[in-house]
Tab-separated table of C-alpha atoms in Angstrom:
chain	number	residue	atom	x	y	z
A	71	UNK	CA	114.868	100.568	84.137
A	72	UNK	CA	118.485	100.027	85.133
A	73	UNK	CA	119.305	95.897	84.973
A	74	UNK	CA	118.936	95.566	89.469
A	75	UNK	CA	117.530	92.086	91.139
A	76	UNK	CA	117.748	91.662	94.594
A	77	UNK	CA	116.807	88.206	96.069
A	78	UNK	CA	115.238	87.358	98.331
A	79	UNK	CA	112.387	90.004	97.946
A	80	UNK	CA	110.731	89.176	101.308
A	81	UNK	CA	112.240	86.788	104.571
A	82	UNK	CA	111.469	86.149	107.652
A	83	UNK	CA	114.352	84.849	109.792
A	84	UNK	CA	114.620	84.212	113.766
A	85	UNK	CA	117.156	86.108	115.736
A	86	UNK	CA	120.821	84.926	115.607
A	87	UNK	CA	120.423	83.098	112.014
A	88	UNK	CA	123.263	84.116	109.537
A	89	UNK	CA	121.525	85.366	106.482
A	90	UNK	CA	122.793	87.113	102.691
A	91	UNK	CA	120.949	89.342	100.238
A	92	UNK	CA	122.096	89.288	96.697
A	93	UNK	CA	121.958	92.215	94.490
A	94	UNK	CA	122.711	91.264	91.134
A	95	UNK	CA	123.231	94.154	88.138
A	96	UNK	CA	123.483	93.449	84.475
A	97	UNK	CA	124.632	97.429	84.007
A	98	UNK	CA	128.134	96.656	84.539
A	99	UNK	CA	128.310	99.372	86.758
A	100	UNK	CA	131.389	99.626	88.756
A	101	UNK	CA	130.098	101.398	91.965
A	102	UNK	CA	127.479	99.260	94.203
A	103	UNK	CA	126.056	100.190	97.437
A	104	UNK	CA	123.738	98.296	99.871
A	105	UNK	CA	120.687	101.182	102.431
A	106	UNK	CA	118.716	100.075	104.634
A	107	UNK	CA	115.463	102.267	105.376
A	108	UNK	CA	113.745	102.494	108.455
A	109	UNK	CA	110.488	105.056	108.928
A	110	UNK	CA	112.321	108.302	110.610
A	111	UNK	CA	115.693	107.516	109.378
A	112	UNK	CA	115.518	107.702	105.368
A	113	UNK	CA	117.923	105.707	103.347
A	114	UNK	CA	121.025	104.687	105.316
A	115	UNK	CA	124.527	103.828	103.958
A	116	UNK	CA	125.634	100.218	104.924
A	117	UNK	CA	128.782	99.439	102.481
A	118	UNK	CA	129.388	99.680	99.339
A	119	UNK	CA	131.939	98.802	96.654
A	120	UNK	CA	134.086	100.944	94.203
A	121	UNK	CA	135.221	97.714	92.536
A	122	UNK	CA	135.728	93.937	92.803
A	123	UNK	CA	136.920	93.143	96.063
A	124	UNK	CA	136.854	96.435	96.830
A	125	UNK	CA	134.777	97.383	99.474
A	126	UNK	CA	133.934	100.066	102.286
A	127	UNK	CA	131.946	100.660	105.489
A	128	UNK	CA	129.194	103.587	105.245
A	129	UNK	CA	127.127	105.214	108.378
A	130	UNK	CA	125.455	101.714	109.942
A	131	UNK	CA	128.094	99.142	109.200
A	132	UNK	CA	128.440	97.398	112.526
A	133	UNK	CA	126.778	94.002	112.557
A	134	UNK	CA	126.887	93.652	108.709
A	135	UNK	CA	129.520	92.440	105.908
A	136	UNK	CA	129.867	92.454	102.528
A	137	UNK	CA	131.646	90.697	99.255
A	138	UNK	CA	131.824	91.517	95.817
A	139	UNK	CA	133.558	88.427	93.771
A	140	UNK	CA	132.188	89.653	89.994
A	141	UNK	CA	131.504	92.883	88.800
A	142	UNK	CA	127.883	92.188	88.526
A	143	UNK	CA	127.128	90.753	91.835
A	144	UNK	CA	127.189	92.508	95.366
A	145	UNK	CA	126.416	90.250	98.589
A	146	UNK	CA	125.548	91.720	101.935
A	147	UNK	CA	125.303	89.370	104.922
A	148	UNK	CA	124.139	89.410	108.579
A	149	UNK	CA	126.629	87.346	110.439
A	150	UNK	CA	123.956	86.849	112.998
A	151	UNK	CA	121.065	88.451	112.482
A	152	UNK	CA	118.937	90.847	115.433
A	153	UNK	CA	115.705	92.388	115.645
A	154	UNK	CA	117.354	95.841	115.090
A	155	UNK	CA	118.558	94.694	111.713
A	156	UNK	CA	114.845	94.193	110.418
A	157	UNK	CA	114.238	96.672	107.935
A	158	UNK	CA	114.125	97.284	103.924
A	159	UNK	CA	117.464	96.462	102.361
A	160	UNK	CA	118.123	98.346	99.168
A	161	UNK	CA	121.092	97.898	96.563
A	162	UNK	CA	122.214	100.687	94.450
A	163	UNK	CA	124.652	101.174	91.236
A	164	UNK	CA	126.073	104.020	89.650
A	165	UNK	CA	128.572	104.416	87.019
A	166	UNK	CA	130.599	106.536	88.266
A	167	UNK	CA	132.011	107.953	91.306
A	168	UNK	CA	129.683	110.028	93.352
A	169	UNK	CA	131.938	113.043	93.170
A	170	UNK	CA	130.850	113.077	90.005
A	171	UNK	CA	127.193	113.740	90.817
A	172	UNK	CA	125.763	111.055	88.596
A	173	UNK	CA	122.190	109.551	90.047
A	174	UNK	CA	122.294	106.090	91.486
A	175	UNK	CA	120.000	103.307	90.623
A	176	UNK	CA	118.073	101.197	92.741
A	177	UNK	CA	116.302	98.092	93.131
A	178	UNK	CA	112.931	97.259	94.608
A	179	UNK	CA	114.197	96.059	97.931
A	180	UNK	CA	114.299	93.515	100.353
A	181	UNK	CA	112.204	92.995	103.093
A	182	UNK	CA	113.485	91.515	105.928
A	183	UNK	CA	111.809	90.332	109.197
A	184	UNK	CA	113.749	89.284	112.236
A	185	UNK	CA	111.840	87.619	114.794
B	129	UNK	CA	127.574	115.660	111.027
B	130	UNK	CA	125.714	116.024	107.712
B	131	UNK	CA	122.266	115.968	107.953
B	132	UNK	CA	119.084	116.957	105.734
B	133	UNK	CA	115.651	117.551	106.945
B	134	UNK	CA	112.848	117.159	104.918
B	135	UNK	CA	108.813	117.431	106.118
B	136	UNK	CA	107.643	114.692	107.459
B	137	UNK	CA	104.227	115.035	107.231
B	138	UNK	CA	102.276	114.349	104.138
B	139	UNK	CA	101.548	116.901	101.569
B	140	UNK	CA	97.810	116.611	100.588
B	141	UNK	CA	97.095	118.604	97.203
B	142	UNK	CA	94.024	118.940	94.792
B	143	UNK	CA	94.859	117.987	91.147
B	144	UNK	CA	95.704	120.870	89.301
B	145	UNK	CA	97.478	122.682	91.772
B	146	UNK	CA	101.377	123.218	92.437
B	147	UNK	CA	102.918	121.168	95.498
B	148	UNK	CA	106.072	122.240	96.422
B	149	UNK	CA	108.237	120.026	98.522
B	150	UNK	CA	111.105	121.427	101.258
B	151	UNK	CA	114.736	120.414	101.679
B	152	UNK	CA	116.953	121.909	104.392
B	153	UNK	CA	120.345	120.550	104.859
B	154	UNK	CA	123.107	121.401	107.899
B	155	UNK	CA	126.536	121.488	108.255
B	156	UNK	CA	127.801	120.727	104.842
B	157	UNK	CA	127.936	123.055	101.359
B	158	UNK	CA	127.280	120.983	98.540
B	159	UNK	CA	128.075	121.630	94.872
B	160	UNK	CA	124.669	119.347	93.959
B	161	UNK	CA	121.872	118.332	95.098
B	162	UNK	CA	119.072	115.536	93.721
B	163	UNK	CA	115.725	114.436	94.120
B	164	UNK	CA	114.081	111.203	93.735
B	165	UNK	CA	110.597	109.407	93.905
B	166	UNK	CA	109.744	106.376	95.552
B	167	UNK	CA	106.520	104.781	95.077
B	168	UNK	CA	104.912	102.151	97.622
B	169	UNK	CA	107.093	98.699	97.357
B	170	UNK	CA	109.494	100.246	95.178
B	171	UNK	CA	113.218	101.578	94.995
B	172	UNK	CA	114.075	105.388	94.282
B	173	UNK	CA	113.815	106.839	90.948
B	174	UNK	CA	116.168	109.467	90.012
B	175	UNK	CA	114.236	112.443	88.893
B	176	UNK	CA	116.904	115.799	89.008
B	177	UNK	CA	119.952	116.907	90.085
B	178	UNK	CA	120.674	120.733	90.776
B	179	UNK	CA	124.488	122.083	90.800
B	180	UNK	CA	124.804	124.792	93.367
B	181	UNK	CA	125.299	127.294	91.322
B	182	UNK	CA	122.317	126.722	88.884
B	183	UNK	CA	119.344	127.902	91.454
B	184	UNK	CA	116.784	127.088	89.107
B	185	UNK	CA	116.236	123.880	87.151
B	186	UNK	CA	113.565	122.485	85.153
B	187	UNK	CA	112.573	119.596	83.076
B	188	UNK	CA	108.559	118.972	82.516
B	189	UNK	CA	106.523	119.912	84.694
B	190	UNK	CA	109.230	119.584	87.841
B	191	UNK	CA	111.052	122.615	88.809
B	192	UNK	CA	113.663	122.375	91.620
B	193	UNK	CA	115.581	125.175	92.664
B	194	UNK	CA	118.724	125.465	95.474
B	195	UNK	CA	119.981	128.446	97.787
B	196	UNK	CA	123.041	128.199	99.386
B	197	UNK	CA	122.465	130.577	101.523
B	198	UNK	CA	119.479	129.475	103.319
B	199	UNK	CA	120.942	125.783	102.600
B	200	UNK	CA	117.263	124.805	101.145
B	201	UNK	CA	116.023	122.995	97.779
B	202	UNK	CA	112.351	123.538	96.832
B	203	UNK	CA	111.121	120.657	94.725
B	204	UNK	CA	107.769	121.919	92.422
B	205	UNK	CA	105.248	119.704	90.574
B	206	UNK	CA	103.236	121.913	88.452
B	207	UNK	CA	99.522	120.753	87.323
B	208	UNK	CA	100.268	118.560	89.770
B	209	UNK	CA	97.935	114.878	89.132
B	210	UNK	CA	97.032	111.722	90.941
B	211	UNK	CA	99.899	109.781	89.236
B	212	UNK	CA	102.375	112.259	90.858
B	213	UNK	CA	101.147	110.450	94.512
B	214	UNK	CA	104.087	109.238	95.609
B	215	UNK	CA	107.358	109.879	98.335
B	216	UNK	CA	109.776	112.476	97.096
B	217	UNK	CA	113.421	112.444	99.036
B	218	UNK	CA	116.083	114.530	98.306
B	219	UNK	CA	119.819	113.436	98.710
B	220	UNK	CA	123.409	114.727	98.892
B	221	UNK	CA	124.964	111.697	96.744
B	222	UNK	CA	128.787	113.124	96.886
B	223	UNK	CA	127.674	112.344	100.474
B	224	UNK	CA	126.033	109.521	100.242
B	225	UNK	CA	123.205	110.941	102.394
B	226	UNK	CA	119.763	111.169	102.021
B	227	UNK	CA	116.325	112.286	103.435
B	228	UNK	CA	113.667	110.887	104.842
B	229	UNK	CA	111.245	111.985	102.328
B	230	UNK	CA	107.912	113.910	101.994
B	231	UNK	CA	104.820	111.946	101.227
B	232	UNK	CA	102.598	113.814	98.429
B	233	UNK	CA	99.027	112.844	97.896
B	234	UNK	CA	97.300	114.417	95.256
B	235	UNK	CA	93.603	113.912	95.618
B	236	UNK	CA	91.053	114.694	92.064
């Protein structure tokens, strides 16, 4: 299994809290990328990062940021956290760029709970 | 906008026999396509990856194969057994998009 951790693996939060998942990767992948998945939508495209400190928005960006200090670690924070935004969180790494087809790995999650 | 549809509703199967899993995808004419399985509590697994013009691809007892034409992957699991219970989504990576997935439940 491809090096992923994401921490926390479960929280439970109250509406308007700030709050950060960490995916951390031993792979020393350059590409990261941060889904969430909701029942009827599938995996969804948050950010993700083609390098250190380099970073871009995917299809549900709004109401979420992102930083990527080291190669191996990729944050993704709620400034202020809503209902809407409870969901699985997933991180993903691939070697390469995705024009170049190669599969992505994942870790096991997050699951957040906003009450 | 891109989008791929995949059944929604479960695919119940006796061991044995050969479930075959559906992927349509709209507006977009990709040169790959790939397929991954997600158990219960876990992240995606990576299982093929199909270049448009291969139509037919293999490894084990999985068998995937892609037409262009009717913009549709077919996933197969031959022999199909319990272990192969699981959620199987398909995904345009160059895209970054995926599906929702098609829950297969393969009873003995």
């Amino acid at each position: 299994d491809a090096g992923i951790t994401q921490s926390p693996r479960h929280k439970v939060t109250e509406t308007g809290t700030p709050v950060t998942l960490r995916c951390h990767q031993t792979e020393n992948h350059r590409y990261m990328y941060w889904y969430r998945q909701d029942p009827g939508h599938g995996l969804r495209l948050i950010h993700y990062s083609y390098g250190v400190k380099d970073t871009d928005k995917g299809e549900v960006s709004d109401g979420y940021s992102v930083s990527r200090s080291k190669t191996e670690d990729f944050l993704l924070t709620l400034e202020s956290a809503t209902s809407s935004q409870t969901s699985v969180y997933f991180c993903a790494i691939s070697d390469t760029d995705r024009a170049t087809n190669q599969p992505q790995h994942f870790g096991d999650g997050t699951r957040l709970s906003i009450l | 906008s891109q989008k791929i549809e995949q059944n929604s509703e479960a695919l119940n199967i006796q061991e044995g026999k050969t479930a075959t899993l559906t992927c349509n995808y709209t507006n977009y004419s990709p040169a790959y396509l790939q397929w991954y399985r997600q158990d219960p509590g876990r992240g995606p697994v990576f299982l093929l990856l199909i270049r448009e013009n291969e139509k037919e691809k293999r490894k084990e007892r999985l068998k995937v194969t892609f037409d262009t034409t009717l913009k549709q992957s077919l996933f197969h699991i031959t022999a199909s057994q319990p272990a192969d219970s699981a959620t199987y989504l398909c995904a345009l990576t160059d895209k970054l998009i995926f599906g929702t997935g098609t829950r297969l439940q393969v009873f003995p």
